[in-house]
Amino acid sequence: FVDRMLKTYINSKGLSDNVVMIGKVSMQLLYKLIKLADIVAIPSLYEAGVPYAALEVLALRKPLMTSNLPFITEFLDAKDVILVNPYDPISLSKTLHNIIYSGREELRKIADRGYLKAERIFSPKEYSKKVITLYEEVVGGIS
């Protein structure tokens, strides 16, 4: 039902050449599609723990537009990604429009900053250090 409504809306606005609804795909195809994209928008409202979808986009060195909600901003900030209010579709649309038309160089800068942040914080070495520190704190607190 929702897919039909979205397709009808997309067609009514003349966006069918710019918006493609592909449905569920394999991870391999998903990564190929992300690599083809100019920017990836994930205006998520819900996430448990680390926002893995956002990290996967950053690892592929693509500019990311995502929610300015705590589960995202705990890891990423406006220097690394484009943060938007997911409850404001008009602002989300304007932000996406503005960033797309700001030029490829600006998109590349955003992608590079996001990639470096993800690499710095979530590299296996850094992530292991954080897990070890957490375990040491827990074990140290048991007496």
Short mmCIF file of C-alpha atoms in Angstrom, two decimals, residues 6-138:
data_model
loop_
_atom_site.label_atom_id
_atom_site.label_comp_id
_atom_site.label_asym_id
_atom_site.label_seq_id
_atom_site.Cartn_x
_atom_site.Cartn_y
_atom_site.Cartn_z
CA LEU A 6 4.81 6.62 -2.97
CA LYS A 7 4.97 5.61 -6.63
CA THR A 8 1.79 7.57 -7.34
CA TYR A 9 3.24 10.62 -5.57
CA ILE A 10 6.58 10.33 -7.41
CA ASN A 11 4.80 10.10 -10.77
CA SER A 12 2.43 12.99 -9.96
CA LYS A 13 5.41 15.25 -9.23
CA GLY A 14 7.24 14.23 -12.40
CA LEU A 15 10.09 12.66 -10.43
CA SER A 16 10.07 9.20 -11.96
CA ASP A 17 13.35 9.89 -13.82
CA ASN A 18 15.06 10.93 -10.57
CA VAL A 19 13.60 8.65 -7.91
CA VAL A 20 13.90 4.90 -8.19
CA MET A 21 12.20 2.57 -5.73
CA ILE A 22 14.02 -0.74 -5.91
CA GLY A 23 12.75 -2.59 -2.87
CA LYS A 24 14.78 -5.23 -1.08
CA VAL A 25 18.14 -6.05 -2.69
CA SER A 26 21.22 -8.11 -1.88
CA MET A 27 24.05 -6.48 0.07
CA GLN A 28 26.28 -6.74 -2.99
CA LEU A 29 23.80 -4.80 -5.13
CA LEU A 30 23.16 -2.32 -2.32
CA TYR A 31 26.88 -1.47 -2.12
CA LYS A 32 27.00 -1.00 -5.90
CA LEU A 33 24.00 1.34 -5.76
CA ILE A 34 25.54 3.36 -2.93
CA LYS A 35 28.75 3.73 -4.93
CA LEU A 36 26.71 5.09 -7.87
CA ALA A 37 24.86 7.65 -5.72
CA ASP A 38 25.90 11.30 -5.41
CA ILE A 39 24.66 11.38 -1.83
CA VAL A 40 22.92 8.91 0.48
CA ALA A 41 20.01 10.09 2.64
CA ILE A 42 19.08 8.04 5.70
CA PRO A 43 16.56 10.17 7.62
CA SER A 44 15.99 7.42 10.17
CA LEU A 45 13.73 7.81 13.17
CA TYR A 46 14.79 4.65 14.99
CA GLU A 47 18.08 2.86 15.54
CA ALA A 48 19.43 0.61 18.22
CA GLY A 49 23.07 1.04 19.15
CA VAL A 50 25.55 2.12 16.50
CA PRO A 51 23.86 3.34 13.32
CA TYR A 52 25.41 0.69 11.07
CA ALA A 53 23.75 1.83 7.85
CA ALA A 54 25.32 5.27 8.32
CA LEU A 55 28.74 3.77 9.01
CA GLU A 56 28.52 1.56 5.93
CA VAL A 57 27.81 4.60 3.76
CA LEU A 58 30.75 6.47 5.30
CA ALA A 59 33.02 3.46 4.83
CA LEU A 60 32.17 3.57 1.12
CA ARG A 61 33.29 7.23 1.17
CA LYS A 62 29.91 8.65 0.19
CA PRO A 63 28.41 11.87 1.56
CA LEU A 64 25.68 11.12 4.07
CA MET A 65 22.58 13.07 5.03
CA THR A 66 21.02 11.64 8.17
CA SER A 67 18.92 12.44 11.24
CA ASN A 68 20.03 14.90 13.89
CA LEU A 69 18.74 12.54 16.59
CA PRO A 70 20.81 11.42 19.60
CA PHE A 71 21.54 7.90 18.34
CA ILE A 72 23.32 9.54 15.38
CA THR A 73 24.83 12.64 16.98
CA GLU A 74 26.42 10.49 19.69
CA PHE A 75 28.80 9.27 16.97
CA LEU A 76 28.65 11.81 14.16
CA ASP A 77 28.27 15.57 14.00
CA ALA A 78 27.66 18.29 11.41
CA LYS A 79 31.36 18.39 10.50
CA ASP A 80 31.20 14.77 9.33
CA VAL A 81 27.75 14.41 7.77
CA ILE A 82 24.75 16.53 6.85
CA LEU A 83 22.33 16.45 9.78
CA VAL A 84 18.62 17.12 9.27
CA ASN A 85 15.44 17.04 11.28
CA PRO A 86 13.71 13.82 10.09
CA TYR A 87 10.35 15.16 11.29
CA ASP A 88 10.52 18.12 8.86
CA PRO A 89 10.23 16.77 5.28
CA ILE A 90 10.25 20.27 3.73
CA SER A 91 13.56 21.14 5.41
CA LEU A 92 14.94 17.72 4.54
CA SER A 93 14.03 18.24 0.88
CA LYS A 94 15.52 21.75 0.79
CA THR A 95 18.73 20.59 2.45
CA LEU A 96 19.11 17.73 -0.03
CA HIS A 97 18.41 20.08 -2.95
CA ASN A 98 20.93 22.68 -1.69
CA ILE A 99 23.71 20.19 -1.07
CA ILE A 100 23.26 18.46 -4.43
CA TYR A 101 23.50 21.78 -6.25
CA SER A 102 26.44 23.02 -4.16
CA GLY A 103 28.73 21.03 -6.43
CA ARG A 104 30.75 17.86 -6.50
CA GLU A 105 33.68 19.40 -4.61
CA GLU A 106 31.51 20.10 -1.56
CA LEU A 107 30.08 16.58 -1.69
CA ARG A 108 33.62 15.16 -1.90
CA LYS A 109 34.68 17.17 1.18
CA ILE A 110 31.69 15.90 3.15
CA ALA A 111 32.39 12.32 2.06
CA ASP A 112 36.07 12.59 3.01
CA ARG A 113 35.33 14.05 6.46
CA GLY A 114 32.72 11.36 7.16
CA TYR A 115 35.06 8.59 6.02
CA LEU A 116 37.91 9.84 8.21
CA LYS A 117 35.61 10.12 11.23
CA ALA A 118 34.27 6.59 10.76
CA GLU A 119 37.79 5.26 10.23
CA ARG A 120 39.11 7.05 13.33
CA ILE A 121 36.31 6.03 15.68
CA PHE A 122 35.34 2.62 14.34
CA SER A 123 38.59 1.14 13.11
CA PRO A 124 39.13 -2.36 14.53
CA LYS A 125 42.00 -1.02 16.66
CA GLU A 126 40.01 1.86 18.17
CA TYR A 127 36.86 -0.20 18.62
CA SER A 128 38.86 -2.93 20.38
CA LYS A 129 40.36 -0.34 22.74
CA LYS A 130 36.87 0.88 23.65
CA VAL A 131 35.59 -2.65 24.29
CA ILE A 132 38.62 -3.50 26.46
CA THR A 133 38.20 -0.27 28.44
CA LEU A 134 34.53 -1.07 28.99
CA TYR A 135 35.35 -4.59 30.20
CA GLU A 136 38.08 -3.27 32.50
CA GLU A 137 35.63 -0.78 34.02
CA VAL A 138 33.04 -3.52 34.57
#
